[in-house]
PDB file of N, CA and C in Angstrom:
ATOM      1  N   UNK P   1      67.439 118.056 118.816  1.00 60.00           N
ATOM      2  CA  UNK P   1      68.457 117.092 118.421  1.00 60.00           C
ATOM      3  C   UNK P   1      69.293 116.708 119.641  1.00 60.00           C
ATOM      4  N   UNK P   2      69.614 115.466 119.741  1.00 72.00           N
ATOM      5  CA  UNK P   2      70.356 114.955 120.880  1.00 72.00           C
ATOM      6  C   UNK P   2      71.859 115.009 120.623  1.00 72.00           C
ATOM      7  N   UNK P   3      72.614 115.358 121.672  1.00 77.00           N
ATOM      8  CA  UNK P   3      74.067 115.346 121.548  1.00 77.00           C
ATOM      9  C   UNK P   3      74.661 114.048 122.087  1.00 77.00           C
ATOM     10  N   UNK P   4      73.810 113.125 122.543  1.00 77.00           N
ATOM     11  CA  UNK P   4      74.296 111.876 123.110  1.00 77.00           C
ATOM     12  C   UNK P   4      75.146 111.063 122.130  1.00 77.00           C
ATOM     13  N   UNK P   5      74.750 110.921 120.853  1.00 75.00           N
ATOM     14  CA  UNK P   5      75.614 110.153 119.942  1.00 75.00           C
ATOM     15  C   UNK P   5      77.000 110.788 119.767  1.00 75.00           C
ATOM     16  N   UNK P   6      77.050 112.103 119.657  1.00 82.00           N
ATOM     17  CA  UNK P   6      78.328 112.788 119.525  1.00 82.00           C
ATOM     18  C   UNK P   6      79.165 112.603 120.786  1.00 82.00           C
ATOM     19  N   UNK P   7      78.536 112.691 121.933  1.00 83.00           N
ATOM     20  CA  UNK P   7      79.216 112.477 123.201  1.00 83.00           C
ATOM     21  C   UNK P   7      79.792 111.056 123.269  1.00 83.00           C
ATOM     22  N   UNK P   8      79.037 110.072 122.834  1.00 78.00           N
ATOM     23  CA  UNK P   8      79.502 108.690 122.845  1.00 78.00           C
ATOM     24  C   UNK P   8      80.727 108.517 121.956  1.00 78.00           C
ATOM     25  N   UNK P   9      80.692 109.111 120.783  1.00 79.00           N
ATOM     26  CA  UNK P   9      81.838 109.003 119.868  1.00 79.00           C
ATOM     27  C   UNK P   9      83.079 109.617 120.495  1.00 79.00           C
ATOM     28  N   UNK P  10      82.940 110.796 121.083  1.00 83.00           N
ATOM     29  CA  UNK P  10      84.086 111.432 121.736  1.00 83.00           C
ATOM     30  C   UNK P  10      84.618 110.579 122.885  1.00 83.00           C
ATOM     31  N   UNK P  11      83.730 109.998 123.664  1.00 81.00           N
ATOM     32  CA  UNK P  11      84.160 109.161 124.787  1.00 81.00           C
ATOM     33  C   UNK P  11      84.939 107.942 124.303  1.00 81.00           C
ATOM     34  N   UNK P  12      84.449 107.294 123.268  1.00 79.00           N
ATOM     35  CA  UNK P  12      85.107 106.098 122.758  1.00 79.00           C
ATOM     36  C   UNK P  12      86.462 106.444 122.150  1.00 79.00           C
ATOM     37  N   UNK P  13      86.514 107.520 121.382  1.00 80.00           N
ATOM     38  CA  UNK P  13      87.765 107.906 120.726  1.00 80.00           C
ATOM     39  C   UNK P  13      88.799 108.379 121.741  1.00 80.00           C
ATOM     40  N   UNK P  14      88.353 109.109 122.757  1.00 83.00           N
ATOM     41  CA  UNK P  14      89.291 109.687 123.715  1.00 83.00           C
ATOM     42  C   UNK P  14      89.583 108.802 124.925  1.00 83.00           C
ATOM     43  N   UNK P  15      88.893 107.676 125.071  1.00 79.00           N
ATOM     44  CA  UNK P  15      89.115 106.819 126.232  1.00 79.00           C
ATOM     45  C   UNK P  15      90.569 106.380 126.396  1.00 79.00           C
ATOM     46  N   UNK P  16      91.241 105.901 125.359  1.00 75.00           N
ATOM     47  CA  UNK P  16      92.656 105.539 125.554  1.00 75.00           C
ATOM     48  C   UNK P  16      93.511 106.717 126.012  1.00 75.00           C
ATOM     49  N   UNK P  17      93.236 107.900 125.490  1.00 78.00           N
ATOM     50  CA  UNK P  17      93.996 109.083 125.921  1.00 78.00           C
ATOM     51  C   UNK P  17      93.696 109.408 127.379  1.00 78.00           C
ATOM     52  N   UNK P  18      92.427 109.330 127.780  1.00 79.00           N
ATOM     53  CA  UNK P  18      92.068 109.579 129.181  1.00 79.00           C
ATOM     54  C   UNK P  18      92.770 108.592 130.108  1.00 79.00           C
ATOM     55  N   UNK P  19      92.770 107.322 129.726  1.00 75.00           N
ATOM     56  CA  UNK P  19      93.412 106.308 130.562  1.00 75.00           C
ATOM     57  C   UNK P  19      94.906 106.569 130.702  1.00 75.00           C
ATOM     58  N   UNK P  20      95.551 106.908 129.610  1.00 75.00           N
ATOM     59  CA  UNK P  20      96.998 107.131 129.700  1.00 75.00           C
ATOM     60  C   UNK P  20      97.328 108.393 130.490  1.00 75.00           C
ATOM     61  N   UNK P  21      96.501 109.422 130.393  1.00 79.00           N
ATOM     62  CA  UNK P  21      96.771 110.671 131.124  1.00 79.00           C
ATOM     63  C   UNK P  21      96.487 110.506 132.613  1.00 79.00           C
ATOM     64  N   UNK P  22      95.344 109.925 132.953  1.00 76.00           N
ATOM     65  CA  UNK P  22      94.934 109.879 134.348  1.00 76.00           C
ATOM     66  C   UNK P  22      95.451 108.666 135.112  1.00 76.00           C
ATOM     67  N   UNK P  23      95.676 107.571 134.437  1.00 75.00           N
ATOM     68  CA  UNK P  23      96.101 106.366 135.140  1.00 75.00           C
ATOM     69  C   UNK P  23      97.529 105.978 134.771  1.00 75.00           C
ATOM     70  N   UNK P  24      97.947 106.264 133.574  1.00 71.00           N
ATOM     71  CA  UNK P  24      99.301 105.928 133.161  1.00 71.00           C
ATOM     72  C   UNK P  24      99.374 104.537 132.577  1.00 71.00           C
ATOM     73  N   UNK P  25     100.503 103.903 132.792  1.00 71.00           N
ATOM     74  CA  UNK P  25     100.736 102.589 132.187  1.00 71.00           C
ATOM     75  C   UNK P  25     100.242 101.444 133.065  1.00 71.00           C
ATOM     76  N   UNK P  26      99.536 101.741 134.144  1.00 72.00           N
ATOM     77  CA  UNK P  26      99.061 100.695 135.052  1.00 72.00           C
ATOM     78  C   UNK P  26      97.905  99.897 134.468  1.00 72.00           C
ATOM     79  N   UNK P  27      97.242 100.429 133.466  1.00 68.00           N
ATOM     80  CA  UNK P  27      96.077  99.760 132.891  1.00 68.00           C
ATOM     81  C   UNK P  27      96.480  99.077 131.590  1.00 68.00           C
ATOM     82  N   UNK P  28      96.177  97.796 131.521  1.00 74.00           N
ATOM     83  CA  UNK P  28      96.390  97.060 130.281  1.00 74.00           C
ATOM     84  C   UNK P  28      95.010  96.806 129.687  1.00 74.00           C
ATOM     85  N   UNK P  29      94.849  97.192 128.437  1.00 72.00           N
ATOM     86  CA  UNK P  29      93.548  97.092 127.807  1.00 72.00           C
ATOM     87  C   UNK P  29      93.646  96.204 126.572  1.00 72.00           C
ATOM     88  N   UNK P  30      92.806  95.191 126.535  1.00 77.00           N
ATOM     89  CA  UNK P  30      92.721  94.324 125.369  1.00 77.00           C
ATOM     90  C   UNK P  30      91.909  95.056 124.304  1.00 77.00           C
ATOM     91  N   UNK P  31      92.558  95.420 123.225  1.00 74.00           N
ATOM     92  CA  UNK P  31      91.904  96.221 122.185  1.00 74.00           C
ATOM     93  C   UNK P  31      90.746  95.463 121.552  1.00 74.00           C
ATOM     94  N   UNK P  32      90.912  94.182 121.328  1.00 81.00           N
ATOM     95  CA  UNK P  32      89.833  93.392 120.730  1.00 81.00           C
ATOM     96  C   UNK P  32      88.599  93.354 121.613  1.00 81.00           C
ATOM     97  N   UNK P  33      88.794  93.138 122.897  1.00 83.00           N
ATOM     98  CA  UNK P  33      87.686  93.123 123.852  1.00 83.00           C
ATOM     99  C   UNK P  33      87.024  94.498 123.920  1.00 83.00           C
ATOM    100  N   UNK P  34      87.836  95.536 123.935  1.00 78.00           N
ATOM    101  CA  UNK P  34      87.311  96.902 123.972  1.00 78.00           C
ATOM    102  C   UNK P  34      86.452  97.180 122.735  1.00 78.00           C
ATOM    103  N   UNK P  35      86.956  96.829 121.555  1.00 79.00           N
ATOM    104  CA  UNK P  35      86.198  97.073 120.321  1.00 79.00           C
ATOM    105  C   UNK P  35      84.918  96.247 120.270  1.00 79.00           C
ATOM    106  N   UNK P  36      84.959  95.021 120.807  1.00 85.00           N
ATOM    107  CA  UNK P  36      83.754  94.189 120.863  1.00 85.00           C
ATOM    108  C   UNK P  36      82.670  94.864 121.707  1.00 85.00           C
ATOM    109  N   UNK P  37      83.057  95.371 122.872  1.00 82.00           N
ATOM    110  CA  UNK P  37      82.089  96.011 123.748  1.00 82.00           C
ATOM    111  C   UNK P  37      81.591  97.332 123.165  1.00 82.00           C
ATOM    112  N   UNK P  38      82.456  98.066 122.503  1.00 79.00           N
ATOM    113  CA  UNK P  38      82.013  99.301 121.840  1.00 79.00           C
ATOM    114  C   UNK P  38      80.994  98.961 120.758  1.00 79.00           C
ATOM    115  N   UNK P  39      81.284  97.933 119.957  1.00 80.00           N
ATOM    116  CA  UNK P  39      80.335  97.530 118.914  1.00 80.00           C
ATOM    117  C   UNK P  39      79.008  97.107 119.526  1.00 80.00           C
ATOM    118  N   UNK P  40      79.064  96.389 120.633  1.00 82.00           N
ATOM    119  CA  UNK P  40      77.852  95.943 121.317  1.00 82.00           C
ATOM    120  C   UNK P  40      77.030  97.140 121.792  1.00 82.00           C
ATOM    121  N   UNK P  41      77.723  98.129 122.349  1.00 77.00           N
ATOM    122  CA  UNK P  41      77.037  99.313 122.866  1.00 77.00           C
ATOM    123  C   UNK P  41      76.455 100.150 121.723  1.00 77.00           C
ATOM    124  N   UNK P  42      77.062 100.102 120.570  1.00 79.00           N
ATOM    125  CA  UNK P  42      76.548 100.869 119.435  1.00 79.00           C
ATOM    126  C   UNK P  42      75.448 100.131 118.679  1.00 79.00           C
ATOM    127  N   UNK P  43      75.519  98.807 118.624  1.00 84.00           N
ATOM    128  CA  UNK P  43      74.547  98.034 117.846  1.00 84.00           C
ATOM    129  C   UNK P  43      73.170  98.050 118.496  1.00 84.00           C
ATOM    130  N   UNK P  44      73.102  97.913 119.801  1.00 84.00           N
ATOM    131  CA  UNK P  44      71.799  97.874 120.484  1.00 84.00           C
ATOM    132  C   UNK P  44      71.014  99.177 120.275  1.00 84.00           C
ATOM    133  N   UNK P  45      71.607 100.358 120.507  1.00 80.00           N
ATOM    134  CA  UNK P  45      70.848 101.582 120.233  1.00 80.00           C
ATOM    135  C   UNK P  45      70.489 101.747 118.751  1.00 80.00           C
ATOM    136  N   UNK P  46      71.384 101.314 117.871  1.00 85.00           N
ATOM    137  CA  UNK P  46      71.073 101.406 116.448  1.00 85.00           C
ATOM    138  C   UNK P  46      69.862 100.559 116.097  1.00 85.00           C
ATOM    139  N   UNK P  47      69.829  99.323 116.587  1.00 89.00           N
ATOM    140  CA  UNK P  47      68.676  98.456 116.329  1.00 89.00           C
ATOM    141  C   UNK P  47      67.403  99.022 116.950  1.00 89.00           C
ATOM    142  N   UNK P  48      67.523  99.622 118.141  1.00 85.00           N
ATOM    143  CA  UNK P  48      66.357 100.251 118.769  1.00 85.00           C
ATOM    144  C   UNK P  48      65.851 101.402 117.917  1.00 85.00           C
ATOM    145  N   UNK P  49      66.763 102.160 117.312  1.00 84.00           N
ATOM    146  CA  UNK P  49      66.326 103.273 116.459  1.00 84.00           C
ATOM    147  C   UNK P  49      65.655 102.768 115.186  1.00 84.00           C
ATOM    148  N   UNK P  50      66.144 101.662 114.644  1.00 89.00           N
ATOM    149  CA  UNK P  50      65.515 101.085 113.453  1.00 89.00           C
ATOM    150  C   UNK P  50      64.105 100.607 113.778  1.00 89.00           C
ATOM    151  N   UNK P  51      63.942  99.942 114.924  1.00 90.00           N
ATOM    152  CA  UNK P  51      62.613  99.467 115.338  1.00 90.00           C
ATOM    153  C   UNK P  51      61.678 100.653 115.581  1.00 90.00           C
ATOM    154  N   UNK P  52      62.189 101.708 116.217  1.00 84.00           N
ATOM    155  CA  UNK P  52      61.368 102.890 116.479  1.00 84.00           C
ATOM    156  C   UNK P  52      60.919 103.537 115.178  1.00 84.00           C
ATOM    157  N   UNK P  53      61.833 103.659 114.230  1.00 86.00           N
ATOM    158  CA  UNK P  53      61.467 104.251 112.933  1.00 86.00           C
ATOM    159  C   UNK P  53      60.426 103.393 112.224  1.00 86.00           C
ATOM    160  N   UNK P  54      60.582 102.091 112.304  1.00 88.00           N
ATOM    161  CA  UNK P  54      59.619 101.180 111.694  1.00 88.00           C
ATOM    162  C   UNK P  54      58.249 101.320 112.352  1.00 88.00           C
ATOM    163  N   UNK P  55      58.235 101.427 113.700  1.00 86.00           N
ATOM    164  CA  UNK P  55      56.961 101.572 114.411  1.00 86.00           C
ATOM    165  C   UNK P  55      56.265 102.884 114.063  1.00 86.00           C
ATOM    166  N   UNK P  56      57.031 103.943 113.833  1.00 84.00           N
ATOM    167  CA  UNK P  56      56.401 105.221 113.472  1.00 84.00           C
ATOM    168  C   UNK P  56      55.729 105.144 112.105  1.00 84.00           C
ATOM    169  N   UNK P  57      56.204 104.242 111.256  1.00 85.00           N
ATOM    170  CA  UNK P  57      55.596 104.106 109.932  1.00 85.00           C
ATOM    171  C   UNK P  57      54.326 103.263 109.959  1.00 85.00           C
ATOM    172  N   UNK P  58      54.267 102.261 110.852  1.00 86.00           N
ATOM    173  CA  UNK P  58      53.110 101.361 110.817  1.00 86.00           C
ATOM    174  C   UNK P  58      52.030 101.722 111.835  1.00 86.00           C
ATOM    175  N   UNK P  59      52.358 102.499 112.866  1.00 84.00           N
ATOM    176  CA  UNK P  59      51.363 102.878 113.873  1.00 84.00           C
ATOM    177  C   UNK P  59      51.186 104.391 113.836  1.00 84.00           C
ATOM    178  N   UNK P  60      49.948 104.824 113.693  1.00 80.00           N
ATOM    179  CA  UNK P  60      49.675 106.249 113.537  1.00 80.00           C
ATOM    180  C   UNK P  60      50.015 107.057 114.789  1.00 80.00           C
ATOM    181  N   UNK P  61      49.628 106.614 115.950  1.00 82.00           N
ATOM    182  CA  UNK P  61      49.818 107.388 117.167  1.00 82.00           C
ATOM    183  C   UNK P  61      51.230 107.317 117.737  1.00 82.00           C
ATOM    184  N   UNK P  62      52.051 106.400 117.228  1.00 81.00           N
ATOM    185  CA  UNK P  62      53.381 106.222 117.802  1.00 81.00           C
ATOM    186  C   UNK P  62      54.294 107.408 117.501  1.00 81.00           C
ATOM    187  N   UNK P  63      54.178 107.964 116.301  1.00 79.00           N
ATOM    188  CA  UNK P  63      55.020 109.112 115.951  1.00 79.00           C
ATOM    189  C   UNK P  63      54.678 110.312 116.825  1.00 79.00           C
ATOM    190  N   UNK P  64      53.409 110.534 117.085  1.00 81.00           N
ATOM    191  CA  UNK P  64      53.000 111.626 117.970  1.00 81.00           C
ATOM    192  C   UNK P  64      53.531 111.398 119.377  1.00 81.00           C
ATOM    193  N   UNK P  65      53.442 110.169 119.846  1.00 80.00           N
ATOM    194  CA  UNK P  65      53.955 109.832 121.177  1.00 80.00           C
ATOM    195  C   UNK P  65      55.451 110.118 121.262  1.00 80.00           C
ATOM    196  N   UNK P  66      56.209 109.691 120.265  1.00 77.00           N
ATOM    197  CA  UNK P  66      57.658 109.902 120.267  1.00 77.00           C
ATOM    198  C   UNK P  66      57.984 111.387 120.228  1.00 77.00           C
ATOM    199  N   UNK P  67      57.276 112.147 119.418  1.00 76.00           N
ATOM    200  CA  UNK P  67      57.543 113.585 119.329  1.00 76.00           C
ATOM    201  C   UNK P  67      57.235 114.300 120.640  1.00 76.00           C
ATOM    202  N   UNK P  68      56.166 113.879 121.326  1.00 79.00           N
ATOM    203  CA  UNK P  68      55.788 114.528 122.575  1.00 79.00           C
ATOM    204  C   UNK P  68      56.629 114.061 123.755  1.00 79.00           C
ATOM    205  N   UNK P  69      56.994 112.799 123.778  1.00 76.00           N
ATOM    206  CA  UNK P  69      57.689 112.221 124.928  1.00 76.00           C
ATOM    207  C   UNK P  69      59.179 111.994 124.699  1.00 76.00           C
ATOM    208  N   UNK P  70      59.703 112.391 123.555  1.00 74.00           N
ATOM    209  CA  UNK P  70      61.098 112.116 123.221  1.00 74.00           C
ATOM    210  C   UNK P  70      62.102 112.685 124.197  1.00 74.00           C
ATOM    211  N   UNK P  71      61.958 113.964 124.553  1.00 77.00           N
ATOM    212  CA  UNK P  71      62.926 114.573 125.468  1.00 77.00           C
ATOM    213  C   UNK P  71      62.890 113.958 126.866  1.00 77.00           C
ATOM    214  N   UNK P  72      61.709 113.769 127.465  1.00 79.00           N
ATOM    215  CA  UNK P  72      61.705 113.109 128.782  1.00 79.00           C
ATOM    216  C   UNK P  72      62.248 111.674 128.721  1.00 79.00           C
ATOM    217  N   UNK P  73      62.022 110.979 127.621  1.00 79.00           N
ATOM    218  CA  UNK P  73      62.537 109.619 127.500  1.00 79.00           C
ATOM    219  C   UNK P  73      64.064 109.605 127.433  1.00 79.00           C
ATOM    220  N   UNK P  74      64.662 110.613 126.779  1.00 80.00           N
ATOM    221  CA  UNK P  74      66.122 110.696 126.740  1.00 80.00           C
ATOM    222  C   UNK P  74      66.686 110.817 128.143  1.00 80.00           C
ATOM    223  N   UNK P  75      66.074 111.669 128.946  1.00 82.00           N
ATOM    224  CA  UNK P  75      66.537 111.849 130.319  1.00 82.00           C
ATOM    225  C   UNK P  75      66.358 110.563 131.120  1.00 82.00           C
ATOM    226  N   UNK P  76      65.233 109.884 130.930  1.00 85.00           N
ATOM    227  CA  UNK P  76      64.991 108.620 131.626  1.00 85.00           C
ATOM    228  C   UNK P  76      66.071 107.602 131.285  1.00 85.00           C
ATOM    229  N   UNK P  77      66.376 107.440 130.004  1.00 82.00           N
ATOM    230  CA  UNK P  77      67.367 106.442 129.604  1.00 82.00           C
ATOM    231  C   UNK P  77      68.781 106.845 130.022  1.00 82.00           C
ATOM    232  N   UNK P  78      69.065 108.133 130.071  1.00 84.00           N
ATOM    233  CA  UNK P  78      70.363 108.581 130.576  1.00 84.00           C
ATOM    234  C   UNK P  78      70.500 108.245 132.056  1.00 84.00           C
ATOM    235  N   UNK P  79      69.430 108.455 132.816  1.00 84.00           N
ATOM    236  CA  UNK P  79      69.447 108.097 134.239  1.00 84.00           C
ATOM    237  C   UNK P  79      69.591 106.590 134.430  1.00 84.00           C
ATOM    238  N   UNK P  80      68.920 105.798 133.587  1.00 86.00           N
ATOM    239  CA  UNK P  80      69.054 104.348 133.663  1.00 86.00           C
ATOM    240  C   UNK P  80      70.487 103.904 133.365  1.00 86.00           C
ATOM    241  N   UNK P  81      71.121 104.546 132.390  1.00 84.00           N
ATOM    242  CA  UNK P  81      72.511 104.213 132.067  1.00 84.00           C
ATOM    243  C   UNK P  81      73.423 104.531 133.242  1.00 84.00           C
ATOM    244  N   UNK P  82      73.213 105.687 133.881  1.00 83.00           N
ATOM    245  CA  UNK P  82      74.022 106.046 135.051  1.00 83.00           C
ATOM    246  C   UNK P  82      73.783 105.048 136.179  1.00 83.00           C
ATOM    247  N   UNK P  83      72.542 104.624 136.374  1.00 85.00           N
ATOM    248  CA  UNK P  83      72.225 103.668 137.421  1.00 85.00           C
ATOM    249  C   UNK P  83      72.928 102.326 137.172  1.00 85.00           C
ATOM    250  N   UNK P  84      72.966 101.880 135.929  1.00 85.00           N
ATOM    251  CA  UNK P  84      73.636 100.622 135.599  1.00 85.00           C
ATOM    252  C   UNK P  84      75.131 100.734 135.861  1.00 85.00           C
ATOM    253  N   UNK P  85      75.731 101.869 135.528  1.00 82.00           N
ATOM    254  CA  UNK P  85      77.162 102.045 135.770  1.00 82.00           C
ATOM    255  C   UNK P  85      77.469 102.002 137.263  1.00 82.00           C
ATOM    256  N   UNK P  86      76.652 102.659 138.068  1.00 78.00           N
ATOM    257  CA  UNK P  86      76.863 102.636 139.515  1.00 78.00           C
ATOM    258  C   UNK P  86      76.589 101.249 140.096  1.00 78.00           C
ATOM    259  N   UNK P  87      75.597 100.553 139.546  1.00 83.00           N
ATOM    260  CA  UNK P  87      75.277  99.216 140.043  1.00 83.00           C
ATOM    261  C   UNK P  87      76.439  98.253 139.813  1.00 83.00           C
ATOM    262  N   UNK P  88      77.171  98.449 138.717  1.00 82.00           N
ATOM    263  CA  UNK P  88      78.311  97.582 138.450  1.00 82.00           C
ATOM    264  C   UNK P  88      79.438  97.809 139.452  1.00 82.00           C
ATOM    265  N   UNK P  89      79.498  98.979 140.044  1.00 80.00           N
ATOM    266  CA  UNK P  89      80.576  99.317 140.974  1.00 80.00           C
ATOM    267  C   UNK P  89      80.104  99.374 142.428  1.00 80.00           C
ATOM    268  N   UNK P  90      78.970  98.745 142.719  1.00 82.00           N
ATOM    269  CA  UNK P  90      78.381  98.859 144.058  1.00 82.00           C
ATOM    270  C   UNK P  90      79.328  98.332 145.138  1.00 82.00           C
ATOM    271  N   UNK P  91      80.069  97.271 144.877  1.00 83.00           N
ATOM    272  CA  UNK P  91      80.987  96.739 145.890  1.00 83.00           C
ATOM    273  C   UNK P  91      82.075  97.761 146.215  1.00 83.00           C
ATOM    274  N   UNK P  92      82.659  98.372 145.194  1.00 81.00           N
ATOM    275  CA  UNK P  92      83.681  99.396 145.430  1.00 81.00           C
ATOM    276  C   UNK P  92      83.105 100.599 146.171  1.00 81.00           C
ATOM    277  N   UNK P  93      81.882 100.967 145.827  1.00 77.00           N
ATOM    278  CA  UNK P  93      81.263 102.113 146.486  1.00 77.00           C
ATOM    279  C   UNK P  93      80.970 101.825 147.955  1.00 77.00           C
ATOM    280  N   UNK P  94      80.529 100.614 148.254  1.00 81.00           N
ATOM    281  CA  UNK P  94      80.239 100.272 149.652  1.00 81.00           C
ATOM    282  C   UNK P  94      81.514 100.078 150.464  1.00 81.00           C
ATOM    283  N   UNK P  95      82.577  99.639 149.809  1.00 86.00           N
ATOM    284  CA  UNK P  95      83.857  99.495 150.505  1.00 86.00           C
ATOM    285  C   UNK P  95      84.514 100.850 150.786  1.00 86.00           C
ATOM    286  N   UNK P  96      84.187 101.853 149.987  1.00 83.00           N
ATOM    287  CA  UNK P  96      84.769 103.195 150.133  1.00 83.00           C
ATOM    288  C   UNK P  96      83.654 104.229 150.261  1.00 83.00           C
ATOM    289  N   UNK P  97      83.077 104.425 151.442  1.00 81.00           N
ATOM    290  CA  UNK P  97      81.940 105.339 151.591  1.00 81.00           C
ATOM    291  C   UNK P  97      82.263 106.792 151.212  1.00 81.00           C
ATOM    292  N   UNK P  98      83.500 107.214 151.398  1.00 84.00           N
ATOM    293  CA  UNK P  98      83.847 108.596 151.028  1.00 84.00           C
ATOM    294  C   UNK P  98      83.790 108.796 149.516  1.00 84.00           C
ATOM    295  N   UNK P  99      83.961 107.727 148.775  1.00 78.00           N
ATOM    296  CA  UNK P  99      83.833 107.803 147.327  1.00 78.00           C
ATOM    297  C   UNK P  99      82.410 108.197 146.942  1.00 78.00           C
ATOM    298  N   UNK P 100      81.431 107.714 147.699  1.00 77.00           N
ATOM    299  CA  UNK P 100      80.039 108.105 147.458  1.00 77.00           C
ATOM    300  C   UNK P 100      79.839 109.607 147.641  1.00 77.00           C
ATOM    301  N   UNK P 101      80.468 110.172 148.650  1.00 83.00           N
ATOM    302  CA  UNK P 101      80.357 111.610 148.890  1.00 83.00           C
ATOM    303  C   UNK P 101      80.964 112.375 147.718  1.00 83.00           C
ATOM    304  N   UNK P 102      82.135 111.935 147.257  1.00 81.00           N
ATOM    305  CA  UNK P 102      82.775 112.599 146.118  1.00 81.00           C
ATOM    306  C   UNK P 102      81.912 112.495 144.864  1.00 81.00           C
ATOM    307  N   UNK P 103      81.327 111.317 144.633  1.00 75.00           N
ATOM    308  CA  UNK P 103      80.458 111.150 143.470  1.00 75.00           C
ATOM    309  C   UNK P 103      79.200 112.002 143.590  1.00 75.00           C
ATOM    310  N   UNK P 104      78.655 112.083 144.796  1.00 81.00           N
ATOM    311  CA  UNK P 104      77.458 112.896 145.011  1.00 81.00           C
ATOM    312  C   UNK P 104      77.734 114.363 144.685  1.00 81.00           C
ATOM    313  N   UNK P 105      78.884 114.857 145.122  1.00 85.00           N
ATOM    314  CA  UNK P 105      79.241 116.249 144.835  1.00 85.00           C
ATOM    315  C   UNK P 105      79.369 116.462 143.328  1.00 85.00           C
ATOM    316  N   UNK P 106      80.034 115.526 142.653  1.00 80.00           N
ATOM    317  CA  UNK P 106      80.186 115.645 141.205  1.00 80.00           C
ATOM    318  C   UNK P 106      78.830 115.595 140.497  1.00 80.00           C
ATOM    319  N   UNK P 107      77.938 114.712 140.959  1.00 79.00           N
ATOM    320  CA  UNK P 107      76.609 114.627 140.346  1.00 79.00           C
ATOM    321  C   UNK P 107      75.789 115.897 140.594  1.00 79.00           C
ATOM    322  N   UNK P 108      75.929 116.474 141.774  1.00 85.00           N
ATOM    323  CA  UNK P 108      75.202 117.724 142.060  1.00 85.00           C
ATOM    324  C   UNK P 108      75.684 118.855 141.164  1.00 85.00           C
ATOM    325  N   UNK P 109      76.986 118.901 140.927  1.00 85.00           N
ATOM    326  CA  UNK P 109      77.515 119.920 140.011  1.00 85.00           C
ATOM    327  C   UNK P 109      77.030 119.672 138.590  1.00 85.00           C
ATOM    328  N   UNK P 110      77.037 118.399 138.160  1.00 78.00           N
ATOM    329  CA  UNK P 110      76.624 118.049 136.797  1.00 78.00           C
ATOM    330  C   UNK P 110      75.142 118.307 136.574  1.00 78.00           C
ATOM    331  N   UNK P 111      74.300 117.857 137.501  1.00 76.00           N
ATOM    332  CA  UNK P 111      72.858 117.981 137.335  1.00 76.00           C
ATOM    333  C   UNK P 111      72.305 119.300 137.844  1.00 76.00           C
ATOM    334  N   UNK P 112      73.109 120.047 138.588  1.00 69.00           N
ATOM    335  CA  UNK P 112      72.625 121.294 139.197  1.00 69.00           C
ATOM    336  C   UNK P 112      72.669 122.422 138.311  1.00 69.00           C
TER     337      UNK P 112
END
């Protein structure tokens, strides 16, 4: 069983608290925009899960493939998500090379 959905819920619920604790009142967040993006992030995986469940019912070998390859696929998609997040901040990372070192250390601790 994957803990990714539970992790996502905690991140979304606790994000305003994290922002207020770590950044303070310097960040202004449009609640409507935030909720729109959260819904977008939740709808796409939900639709993917519906399609996957449908495919397991109509294709015989697909369920076996998912059962055998499910765990490696989770890791692949988690890495892709991390890559997209870093790609969005590439300008900040290139402007601050020491930030890359700090992120590398944090990633080594997380993945190590």
